[in-house]
XYZ file of C-alpha atoms in Angstrom:
613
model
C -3.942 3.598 19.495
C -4.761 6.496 17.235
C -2.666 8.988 16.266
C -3.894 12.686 15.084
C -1.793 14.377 12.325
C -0.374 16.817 14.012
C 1.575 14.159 16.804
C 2.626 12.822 13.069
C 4.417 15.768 11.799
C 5.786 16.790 14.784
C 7.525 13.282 15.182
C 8.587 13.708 11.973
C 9.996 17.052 12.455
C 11.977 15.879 15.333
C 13.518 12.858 13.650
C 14.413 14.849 10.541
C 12.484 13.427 8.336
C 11.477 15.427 5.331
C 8.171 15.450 4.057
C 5.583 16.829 2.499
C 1.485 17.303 2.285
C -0.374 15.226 -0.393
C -4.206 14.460 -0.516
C -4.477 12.180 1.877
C -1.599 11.243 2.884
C 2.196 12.599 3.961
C 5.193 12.035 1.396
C 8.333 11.114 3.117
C 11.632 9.346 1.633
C 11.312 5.797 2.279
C 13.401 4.014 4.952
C 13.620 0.760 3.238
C 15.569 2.119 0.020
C 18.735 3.591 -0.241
C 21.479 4.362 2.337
C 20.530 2.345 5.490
C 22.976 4.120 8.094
C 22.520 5.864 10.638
C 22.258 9.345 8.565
C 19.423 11.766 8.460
C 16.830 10.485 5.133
C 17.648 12.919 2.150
C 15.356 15.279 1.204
C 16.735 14.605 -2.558
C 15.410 10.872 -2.621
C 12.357 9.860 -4.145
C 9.403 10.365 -1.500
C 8.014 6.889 -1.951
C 6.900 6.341 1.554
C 3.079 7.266 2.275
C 1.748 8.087 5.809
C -2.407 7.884 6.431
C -3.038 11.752 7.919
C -5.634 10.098 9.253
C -4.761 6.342 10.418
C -0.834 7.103 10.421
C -0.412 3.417 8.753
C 2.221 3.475 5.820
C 3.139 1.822 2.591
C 6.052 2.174 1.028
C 5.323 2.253 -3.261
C 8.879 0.594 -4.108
C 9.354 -2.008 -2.133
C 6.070 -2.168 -0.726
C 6.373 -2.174 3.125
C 3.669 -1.390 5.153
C 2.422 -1.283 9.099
C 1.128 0.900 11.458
C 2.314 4.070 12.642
C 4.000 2.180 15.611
C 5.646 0.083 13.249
C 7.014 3.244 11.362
C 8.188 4.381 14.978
C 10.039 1.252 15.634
C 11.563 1.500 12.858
C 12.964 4.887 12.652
C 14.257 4.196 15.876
C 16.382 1.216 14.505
C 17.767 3.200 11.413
C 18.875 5.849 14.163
C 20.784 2.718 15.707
C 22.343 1.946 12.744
C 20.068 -0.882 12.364
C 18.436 -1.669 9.040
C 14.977 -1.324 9.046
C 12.575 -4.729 8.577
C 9.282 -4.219 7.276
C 6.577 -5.962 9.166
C 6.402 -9.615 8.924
C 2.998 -11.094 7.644
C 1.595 -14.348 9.493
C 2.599 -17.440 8.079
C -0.739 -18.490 7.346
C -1.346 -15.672 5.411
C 2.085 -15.422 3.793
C 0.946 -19.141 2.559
C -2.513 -18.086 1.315
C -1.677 -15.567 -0.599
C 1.526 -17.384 -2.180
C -0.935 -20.047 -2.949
C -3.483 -17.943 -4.410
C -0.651 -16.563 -6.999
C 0.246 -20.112 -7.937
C -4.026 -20.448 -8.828
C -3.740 -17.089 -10.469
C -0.958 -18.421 -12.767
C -2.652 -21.217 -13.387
C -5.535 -19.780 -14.294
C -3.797 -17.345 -16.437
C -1.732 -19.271 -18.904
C -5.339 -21.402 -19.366
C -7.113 -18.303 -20.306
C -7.043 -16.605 -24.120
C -6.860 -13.038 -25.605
C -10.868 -12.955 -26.682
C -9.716 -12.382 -30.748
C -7.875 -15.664 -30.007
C -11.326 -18.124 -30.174
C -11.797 -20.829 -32.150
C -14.132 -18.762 -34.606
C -15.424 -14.822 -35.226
C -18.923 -16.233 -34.262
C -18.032 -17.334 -30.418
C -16.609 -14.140 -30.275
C -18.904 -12.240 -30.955
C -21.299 -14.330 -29.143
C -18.698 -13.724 -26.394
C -18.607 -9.711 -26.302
C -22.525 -9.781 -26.446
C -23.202 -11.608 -23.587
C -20.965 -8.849 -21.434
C -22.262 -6.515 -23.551
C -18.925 -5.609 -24.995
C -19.546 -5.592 -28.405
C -18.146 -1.781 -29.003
C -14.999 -2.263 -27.577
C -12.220 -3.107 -29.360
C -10.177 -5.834 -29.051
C -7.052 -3.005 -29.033
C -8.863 -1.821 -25.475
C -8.745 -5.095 -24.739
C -5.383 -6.003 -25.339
C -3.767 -2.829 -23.545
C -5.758 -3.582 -20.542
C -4.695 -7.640 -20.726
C -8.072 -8.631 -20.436
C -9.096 -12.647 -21.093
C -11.196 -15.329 -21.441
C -11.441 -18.627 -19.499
C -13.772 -20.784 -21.736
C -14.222 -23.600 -19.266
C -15.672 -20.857 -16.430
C -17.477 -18.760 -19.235
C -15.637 -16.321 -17.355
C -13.972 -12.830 -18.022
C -10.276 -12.637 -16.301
C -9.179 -9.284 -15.287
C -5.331 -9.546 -14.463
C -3.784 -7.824 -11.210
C -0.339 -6.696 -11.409
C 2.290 -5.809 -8.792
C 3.085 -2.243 -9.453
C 6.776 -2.727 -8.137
C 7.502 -5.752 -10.568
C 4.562 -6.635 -13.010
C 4.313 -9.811 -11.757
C 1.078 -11.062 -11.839
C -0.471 -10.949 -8.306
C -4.339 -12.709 -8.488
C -6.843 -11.939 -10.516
C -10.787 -11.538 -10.976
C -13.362 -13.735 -12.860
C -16.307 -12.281 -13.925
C -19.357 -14.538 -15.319
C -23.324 -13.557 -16.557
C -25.641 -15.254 -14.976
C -29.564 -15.138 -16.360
C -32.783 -15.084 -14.380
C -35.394 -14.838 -16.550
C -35.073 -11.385 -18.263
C -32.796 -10.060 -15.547
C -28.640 -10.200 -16.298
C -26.451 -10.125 -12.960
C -22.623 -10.236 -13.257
C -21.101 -13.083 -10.675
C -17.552 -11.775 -9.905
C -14.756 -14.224 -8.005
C -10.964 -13.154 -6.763
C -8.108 -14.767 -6.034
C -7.077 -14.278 -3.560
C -10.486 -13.942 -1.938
C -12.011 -10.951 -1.942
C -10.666 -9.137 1.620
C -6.900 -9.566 -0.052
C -8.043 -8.509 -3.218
C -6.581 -4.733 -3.505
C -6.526 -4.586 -7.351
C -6.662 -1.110 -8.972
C -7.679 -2.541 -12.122
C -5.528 -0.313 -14.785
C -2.827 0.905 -12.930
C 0.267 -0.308 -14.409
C -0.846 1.913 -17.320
C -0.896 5.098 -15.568
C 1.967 7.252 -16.482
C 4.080 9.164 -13.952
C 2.792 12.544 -15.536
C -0.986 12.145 -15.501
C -2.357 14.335 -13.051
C -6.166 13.601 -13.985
C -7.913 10.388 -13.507
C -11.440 8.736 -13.463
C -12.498 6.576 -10.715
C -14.567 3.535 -11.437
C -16.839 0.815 -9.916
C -16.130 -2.088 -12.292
C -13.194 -3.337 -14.666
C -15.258 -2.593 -18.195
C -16.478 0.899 -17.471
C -12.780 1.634 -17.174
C -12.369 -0.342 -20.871
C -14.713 1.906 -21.915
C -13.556 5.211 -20.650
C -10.535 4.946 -21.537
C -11.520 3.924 -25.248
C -14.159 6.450 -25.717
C -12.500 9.247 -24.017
C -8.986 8.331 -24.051
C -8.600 9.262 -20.709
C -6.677 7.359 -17.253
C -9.316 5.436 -15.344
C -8.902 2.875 -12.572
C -11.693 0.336 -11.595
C -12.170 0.007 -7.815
C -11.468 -3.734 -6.580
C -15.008 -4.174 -4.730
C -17.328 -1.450 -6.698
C -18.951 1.073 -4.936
C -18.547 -1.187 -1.224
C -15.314 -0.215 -0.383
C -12.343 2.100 -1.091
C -9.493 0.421 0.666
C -6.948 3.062 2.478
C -4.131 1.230 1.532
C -4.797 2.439 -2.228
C -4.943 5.799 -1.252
C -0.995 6.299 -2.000
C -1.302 5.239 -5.387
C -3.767 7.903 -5.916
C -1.667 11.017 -4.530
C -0.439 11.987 -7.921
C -3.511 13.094 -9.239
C -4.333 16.848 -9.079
C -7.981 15.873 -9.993
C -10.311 12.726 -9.756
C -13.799 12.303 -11.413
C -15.881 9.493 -9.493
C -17.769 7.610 -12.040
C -19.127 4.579 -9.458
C -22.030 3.651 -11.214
C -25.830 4.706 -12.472
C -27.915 4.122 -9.512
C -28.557 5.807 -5.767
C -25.918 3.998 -3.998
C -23.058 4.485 -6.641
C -23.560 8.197 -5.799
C -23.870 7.943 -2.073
C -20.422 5.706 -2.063
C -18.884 8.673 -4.806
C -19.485 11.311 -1.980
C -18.512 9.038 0.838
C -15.323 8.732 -1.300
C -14.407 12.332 -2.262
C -14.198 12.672 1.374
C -11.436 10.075 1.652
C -9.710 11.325 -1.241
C -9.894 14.979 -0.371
C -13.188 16.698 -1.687
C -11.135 20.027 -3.102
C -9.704 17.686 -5.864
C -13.047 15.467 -6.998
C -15.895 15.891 -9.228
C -18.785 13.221 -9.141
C -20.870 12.255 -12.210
C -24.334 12.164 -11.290
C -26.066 9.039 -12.296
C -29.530 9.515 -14.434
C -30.575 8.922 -17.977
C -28.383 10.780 -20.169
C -25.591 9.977 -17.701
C -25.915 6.227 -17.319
C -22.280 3.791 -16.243
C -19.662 4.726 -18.883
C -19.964 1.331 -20.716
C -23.974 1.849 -20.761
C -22.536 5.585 -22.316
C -20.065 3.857 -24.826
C -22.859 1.373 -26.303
C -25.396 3.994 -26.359
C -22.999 6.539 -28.312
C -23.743 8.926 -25.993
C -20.636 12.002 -25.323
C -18.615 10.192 -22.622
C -16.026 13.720 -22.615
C -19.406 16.103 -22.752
C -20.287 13.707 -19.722
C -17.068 14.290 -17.729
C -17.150 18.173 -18.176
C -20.078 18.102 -16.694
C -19.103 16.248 -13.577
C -20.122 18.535 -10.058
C -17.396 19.740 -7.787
C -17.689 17.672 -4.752
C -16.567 20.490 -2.742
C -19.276 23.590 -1.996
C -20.263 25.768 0.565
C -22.161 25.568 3.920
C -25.233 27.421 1.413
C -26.180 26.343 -1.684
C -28.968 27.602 -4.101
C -32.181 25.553 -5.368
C -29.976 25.912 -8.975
C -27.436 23.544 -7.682
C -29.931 21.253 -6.006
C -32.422 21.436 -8.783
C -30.983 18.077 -10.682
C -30.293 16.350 -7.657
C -34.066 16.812 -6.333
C -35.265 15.305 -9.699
C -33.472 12.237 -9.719
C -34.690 11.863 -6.504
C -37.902 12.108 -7.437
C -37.174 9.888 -10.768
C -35.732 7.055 -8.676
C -38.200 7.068 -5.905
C -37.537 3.184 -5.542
C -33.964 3.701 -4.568
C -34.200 6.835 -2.444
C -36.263 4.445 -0.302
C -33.247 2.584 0.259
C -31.841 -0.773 0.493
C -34.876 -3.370 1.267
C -34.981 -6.546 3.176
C -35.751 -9.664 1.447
C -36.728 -11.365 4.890
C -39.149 -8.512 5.954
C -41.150 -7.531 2.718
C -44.040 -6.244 5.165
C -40.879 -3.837 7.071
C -40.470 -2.664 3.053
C -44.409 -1.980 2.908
C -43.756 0.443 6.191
C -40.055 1.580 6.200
C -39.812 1.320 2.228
C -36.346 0.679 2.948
C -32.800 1.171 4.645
C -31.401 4.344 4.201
C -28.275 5.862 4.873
C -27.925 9.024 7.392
C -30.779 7.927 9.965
C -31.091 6.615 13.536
C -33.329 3.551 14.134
C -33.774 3.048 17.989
C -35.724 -0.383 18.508
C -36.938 -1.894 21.607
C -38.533 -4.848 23.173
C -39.358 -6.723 26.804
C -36.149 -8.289 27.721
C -36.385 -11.979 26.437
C -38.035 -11.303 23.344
C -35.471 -11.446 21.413
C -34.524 -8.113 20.504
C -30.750 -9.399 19.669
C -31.383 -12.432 17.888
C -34.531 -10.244 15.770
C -31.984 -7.219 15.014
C -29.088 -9.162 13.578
C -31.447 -11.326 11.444
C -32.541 -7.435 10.357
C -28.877 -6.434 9.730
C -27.711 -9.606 8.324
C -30.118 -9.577 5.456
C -29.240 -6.054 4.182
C -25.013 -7.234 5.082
C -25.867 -10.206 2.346
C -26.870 -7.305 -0.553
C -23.898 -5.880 0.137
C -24.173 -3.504 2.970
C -21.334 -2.606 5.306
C -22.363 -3.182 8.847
C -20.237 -3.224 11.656
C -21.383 -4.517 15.114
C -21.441 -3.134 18.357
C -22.495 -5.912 20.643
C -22.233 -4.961 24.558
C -24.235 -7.434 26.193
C -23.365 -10.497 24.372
C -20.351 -11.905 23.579
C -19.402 -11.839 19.516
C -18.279 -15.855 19.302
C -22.173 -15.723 20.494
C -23.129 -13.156 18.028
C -21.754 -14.373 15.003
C -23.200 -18.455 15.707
C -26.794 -16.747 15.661
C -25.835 -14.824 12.713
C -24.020 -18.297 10.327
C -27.374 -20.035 11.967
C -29.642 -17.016 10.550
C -27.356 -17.340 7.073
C -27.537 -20.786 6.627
C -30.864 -21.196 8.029
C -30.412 -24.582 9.977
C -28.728 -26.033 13.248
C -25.334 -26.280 12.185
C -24.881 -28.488 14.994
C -26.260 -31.464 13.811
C -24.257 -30.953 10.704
C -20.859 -30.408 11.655
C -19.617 -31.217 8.142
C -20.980 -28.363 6.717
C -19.458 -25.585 8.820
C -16.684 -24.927 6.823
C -18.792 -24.890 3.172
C -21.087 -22.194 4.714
C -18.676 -20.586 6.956
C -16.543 -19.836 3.917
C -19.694 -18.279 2.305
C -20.559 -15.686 5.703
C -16.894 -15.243 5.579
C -17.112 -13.051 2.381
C -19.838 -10.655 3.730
C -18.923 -6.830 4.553
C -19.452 -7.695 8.222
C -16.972 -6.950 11.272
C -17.502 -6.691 15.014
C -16.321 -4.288 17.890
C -14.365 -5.957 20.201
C -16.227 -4.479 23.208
C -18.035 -6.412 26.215
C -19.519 -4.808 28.550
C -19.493 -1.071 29.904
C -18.232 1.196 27.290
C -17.078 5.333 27.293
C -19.579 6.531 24.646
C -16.050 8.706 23.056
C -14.149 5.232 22.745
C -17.264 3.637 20.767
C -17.633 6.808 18.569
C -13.940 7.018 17.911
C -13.885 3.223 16.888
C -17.006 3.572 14.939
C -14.912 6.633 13.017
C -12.080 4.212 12.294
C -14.372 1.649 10.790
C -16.210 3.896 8.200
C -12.857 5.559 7.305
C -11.352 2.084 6.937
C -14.213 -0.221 5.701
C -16.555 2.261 4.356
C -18.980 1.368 6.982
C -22.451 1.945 6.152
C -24.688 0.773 9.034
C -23.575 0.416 12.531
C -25.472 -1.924 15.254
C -25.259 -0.975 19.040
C -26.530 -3.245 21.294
C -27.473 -1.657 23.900
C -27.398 1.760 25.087
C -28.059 0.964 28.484
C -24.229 -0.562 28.873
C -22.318 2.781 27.572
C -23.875 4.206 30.657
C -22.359 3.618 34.487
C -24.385 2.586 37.141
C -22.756 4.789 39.699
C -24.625 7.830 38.470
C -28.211 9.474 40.280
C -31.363 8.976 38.098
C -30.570 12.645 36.726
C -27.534 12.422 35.884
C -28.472 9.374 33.781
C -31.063 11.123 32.225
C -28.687 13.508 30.902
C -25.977 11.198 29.835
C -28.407 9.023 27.758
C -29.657 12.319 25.815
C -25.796 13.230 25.358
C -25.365 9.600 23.833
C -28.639 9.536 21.755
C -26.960 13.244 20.374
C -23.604 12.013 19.951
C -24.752 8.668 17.410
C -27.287 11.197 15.779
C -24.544 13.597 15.007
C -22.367 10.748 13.718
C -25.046 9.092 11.865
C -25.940 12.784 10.116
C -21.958 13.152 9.495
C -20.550 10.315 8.088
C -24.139 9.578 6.111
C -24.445 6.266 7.989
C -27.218 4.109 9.397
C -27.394 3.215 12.821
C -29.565 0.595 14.982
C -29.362 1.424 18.475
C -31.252 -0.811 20.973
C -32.604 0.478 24.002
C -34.006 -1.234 26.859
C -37.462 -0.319 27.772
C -38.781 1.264 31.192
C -40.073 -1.672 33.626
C -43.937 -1.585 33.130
C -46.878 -4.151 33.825
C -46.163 -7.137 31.629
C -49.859 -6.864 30.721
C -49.569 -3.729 28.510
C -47.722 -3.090 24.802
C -44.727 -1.065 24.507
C -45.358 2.285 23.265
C -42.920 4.962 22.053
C -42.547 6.221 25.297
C -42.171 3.014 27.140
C -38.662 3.711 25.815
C -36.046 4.212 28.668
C -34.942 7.695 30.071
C -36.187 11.096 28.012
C -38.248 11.796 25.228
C -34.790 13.060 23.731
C -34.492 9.227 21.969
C -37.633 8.886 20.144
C -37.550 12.758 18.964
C -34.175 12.350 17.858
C -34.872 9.309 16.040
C -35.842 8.709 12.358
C -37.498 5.065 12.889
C -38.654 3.630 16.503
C -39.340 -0.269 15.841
C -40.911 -1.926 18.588
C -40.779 -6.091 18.967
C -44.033 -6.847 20.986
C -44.326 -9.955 22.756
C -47.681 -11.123 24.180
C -47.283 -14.805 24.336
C -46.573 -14.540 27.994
C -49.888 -13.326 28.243
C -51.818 -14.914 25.217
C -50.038 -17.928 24.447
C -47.024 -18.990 22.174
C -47.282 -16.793 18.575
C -48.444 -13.790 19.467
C -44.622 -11.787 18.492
C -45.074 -8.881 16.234
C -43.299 -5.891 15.122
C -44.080 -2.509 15.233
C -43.315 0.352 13.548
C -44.400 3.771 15.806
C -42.134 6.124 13.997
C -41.476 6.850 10.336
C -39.739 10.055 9.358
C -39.799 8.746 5.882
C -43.088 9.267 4.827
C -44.820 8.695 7.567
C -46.664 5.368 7.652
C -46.935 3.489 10.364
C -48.338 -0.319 11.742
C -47.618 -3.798 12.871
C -47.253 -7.217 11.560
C -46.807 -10.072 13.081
C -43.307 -12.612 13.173
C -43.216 -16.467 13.815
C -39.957 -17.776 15.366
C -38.420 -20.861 14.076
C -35.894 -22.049 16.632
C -34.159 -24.387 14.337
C -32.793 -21.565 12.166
C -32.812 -18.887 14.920
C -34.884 -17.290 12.287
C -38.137 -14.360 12.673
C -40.005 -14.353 9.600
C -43.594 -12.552 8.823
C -46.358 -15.523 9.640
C -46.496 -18.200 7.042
C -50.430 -17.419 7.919
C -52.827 -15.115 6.083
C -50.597 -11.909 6.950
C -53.071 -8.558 6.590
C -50.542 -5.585 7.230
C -52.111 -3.309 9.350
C -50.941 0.461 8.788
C -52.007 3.280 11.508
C -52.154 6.833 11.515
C -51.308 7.386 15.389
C -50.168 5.022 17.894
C -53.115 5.858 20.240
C -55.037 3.666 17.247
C -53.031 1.104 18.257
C -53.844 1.151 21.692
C -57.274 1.826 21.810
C -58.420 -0.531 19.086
C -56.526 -3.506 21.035
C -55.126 -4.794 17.598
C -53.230 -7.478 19.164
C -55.854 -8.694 21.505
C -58.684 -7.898 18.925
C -56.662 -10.368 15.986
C -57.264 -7.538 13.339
C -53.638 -7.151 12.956
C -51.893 -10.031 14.034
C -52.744 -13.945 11.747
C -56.332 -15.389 12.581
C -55.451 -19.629 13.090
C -57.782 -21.017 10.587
């Protein structure tokens, strides 16, 4: 159940509980230190407890308890008993995984070596070039307990409790190179959901007030060795901000973000001021004098000239061209990723869409059977695998249901025939950004909006799937009033998609029409409210019930983009539950209007769709 801030300090208020407003969170004395009688908390002890204003979950900094705001309830109600208070229990299971993943961490540790440590000054310097670490100094190094595993080729970045410094997992990094192209392969233990590392912050003192935020372990080397300044490393990049940090990061009066040189390192910097309070951030703004602080440290460029020059996140409602005037240009510098994420399964939807961006509504429909479900989350699944954050609304199927199609998509075979693999390659989906509303069946549209609130707050949610529309409506109502509650639903996702800067799919049935005729744009159910509202309307056309098996294609009858429009066509491979663009001669056909579409008879006509040799 959620909880708004004010039901929060009111409780607290009647419980006499002192406390005061941080950030993002509420201070309060902590119930598990100290006198555990039956007397009021004093307002003299350390306020190490941290309350979520906007979850109400807590974490306690020294002895690091946490739960929910029910388990706070429960137990401030046994302290007032005289009780001492317990803090929640993990499960066994995961008491033993992450117990076990320490022991690896150890392991792992006492195996690895201080990089000035190798054999020889030639395998170390061999070493620091391949990360491309060569400026900084092994000092850096040192203070920040950074390794090297020579068996993995691998980096180790250390995680330490901040209660005890004991070590609590850790992350390998390794190079791996593709020709001229240089990606960084990154592993935690424990695995990566578990993994809530601020890399650095055993070395933050209890006075600094100032901090950089990062999106990787060595940009924070480098800051902090170019600029001598306190910088943290976020434990998944620019994917995820976890709440449960959030209380570590209350003692700052200001934060620079620093995520990153590309698009999406400054989307996630703005969709993380807003977590951590916009009045006390500044963002860097990637481009070419401003590139990731390590790119800045090799290049010799002024990281602290770079840092003054950081934006307030906060502004007002107006702004002036001025202050937009560097943004539009690196827009118009990095055309390729203001296009947005693209699919590696659909490079024809790339030719049309250009690509997945955040902030817009995609409404997509199809004849029922065509396999509008299994065709949208082989859509969202390949953007979930480069990394992003999609959470799933599935009404009308069940998610045990869901997420088989989905590990068939991923490992693109009938996993039923090969029982012994399940576990290799349901390890591997288990590490994508992916989670699932618990939902079956009719839904209130302000239960699905407050859920889908929760999960971008918590999980940093970037694109949201709702399948369908049709079932967050009840039958009970006239035509009219169904009409009107479909517009009001179509408003309410817009409105969250424009405010939270996050994608979202909605499927809507279409109207019943002759099975002889395409879909159009306004074959869509109810108003015209949907398709104006929309940014993208994607249509999955299915003839073969007319033509013959093959004849599935998708089109594209709405671009707010830039416009382009067409259709291609999609061959269905049962075994792997997978659509794909035809293995044929594909000839993409782009339109200027829909009527085009119509009136030429593409489909019927073969211009558009494969020809069979």
């Amino acid at each position: 159940p959620s909880v708004s801030i004010t039901e929060i300090r009111q409780y607290l208020r009647a419980q006499d509980i002192p406390f005061h407003d941080g950030y993002s969170c509420l201070h309060t004395p902590s119930l598990f230190v100290g006198d555990r009688g039956d007397q009021p908390l004093s307002a003299n002890a350390p306020f190490t407890l941290f309350i979520d204003k906007t979850t109400g979950s807590f974490l306690c900094t020294a002895t690091l308890a946490e739960g929910t705001w029910q388990d706070f309830q429960a137990n401030v109600e046994m302290r007032l008993r005289g009780i001492s208070p317990i803090p929640p229990a993990k499960s066994e299971e995961m008491e033993e995984e992450m117990r076990q993943a320490r022991e690896d961490a150890r392991c792992i540790w006492e195996r690895a070596l201080p990089l000035w440590e190798l054999l020889d000054e030639k395998e170390t310097k061999e070493t620091k070039a391949l990360f491309g670490i060569s400026q900084v100094t092994n000092a850096t190094l040192k203070r920040f307990g950074v390794r090297y595993l020579r068996t993995a080729r691998s980096l180790v970045f250390p995680w330490f409790s901040p209660q005890d410094a004991t070590l609590k997992g850790l992350k390998l990094v390794r190079v791996e190179k593709n020709g001229g192209t240089i990606t960084y392969v990154e592993e935690t233990l424990p695995r990566f959901d578990s993994y809530l590392n601020l890399f650095g912050l055993p070395l933050i003192g209890r006075r600094d007030t100032e901090l950089v935020l990062t999106g990787w372990e060595l940009d924070a080397l480098a800051l902090h060795q170019a600029a001598g300044v306190a910088s943290l490393a976020l434990p998944r990049g620019t994917s995820y901000l976890p709440p449960t940090l959030l209380p570590y990061l209350e003692q700052f009066k200001r934060i620079t973000l620093w995520l990153g040189e590309d698009l999406r390192s400054w989307e996630a910097a703005k969709l993380f001021a807003r977590k951590l309070s916009l009045k006390r951030c500044s963002l860097v703004r990637p481009g070419n004098l401003q590139p990731r602080p390590l790119e800045a440290l090799n290049q010799g460029l002024n990281v602290t000239k770079i840092l003054r020059s950081a934006l307030l996140a906060s502004h007002k409602s107006i702004v002036s061209f001025r202050q937009l005037r560097e943004e539009v240009f690196g827009e118009l510098v990095n055309t390729e990723q203001v296009s947005g994420v693209k699919w590696t399964r659909f490079p024809e939807l790339n030719k049309l869409l250009k690509g997945h961006r955040r902030g817009e509504l995609t409404i997509f429909t199809g004849p029922t059977g065509s396999g509008k479900t299994t065709f949208i989350s082989e859509y969202a699944l390949d953007l979930c695998m480069q990394g992003v954050c999609t959470l799933w609304g599935s009404f009308e199927i069940n998610n045990v249901r869901l997420a088989k199609i989905m590990l068939t998509q991923f490992a693109g075979r009938r996993l039923e025939d090969q029982l012994e693999l399940y576990d290799e390659w349901a390890d591997r989906f288990e590490e994508l950004p992916l989670y699932f509303m618990t939902f079956h069946g009719q839904q209130n549209i302000k239960t699905v909006i407050d859920t889908m609130q929760h999960a971008v707050y918590m999980y940093d949610i970037t694109h949201v799937v709702v399948d369908n529309l049709q079932f967050m409506m009840g039958h009970e109502h006239i035509s009219v009033d169904r009409l009107a509650a479909q517009d009001y639903i179509v408003g309410a996702f817009r409105k969250f998609a424009t405010d939270n800067t996050c994608h979202i799919t909605l499927i809507i049935h279409p109207r019943k029409e002759d099975d002889e005729k395409e879909l159009q744009t306004a074959s869509i159910f109810g108003s015209a409210k949907a398709s104006q509202e929309a940014d993208n309307v994607l249509i999955l056309q299915d003839r073969k019930l007319v033509t013959g098996p093959g004849k599935r294609y998708l089109q594209v009858s709405k671009n707010r983009f830039d416009g382009d429009v067409g259709i291609f066509p999609l061959e269905f491979s049962k075994a792997s539950l997978s659509f794909s663009s035809s293995k044929s001669k594909v000839r993409l056909k782009k339109v200027k209007e829909e009527k085009e579409i119509l009136a030429n008879k593409i489909v019927e006509g073969g211009s558009g769709a494969s020809k069979k040799p």
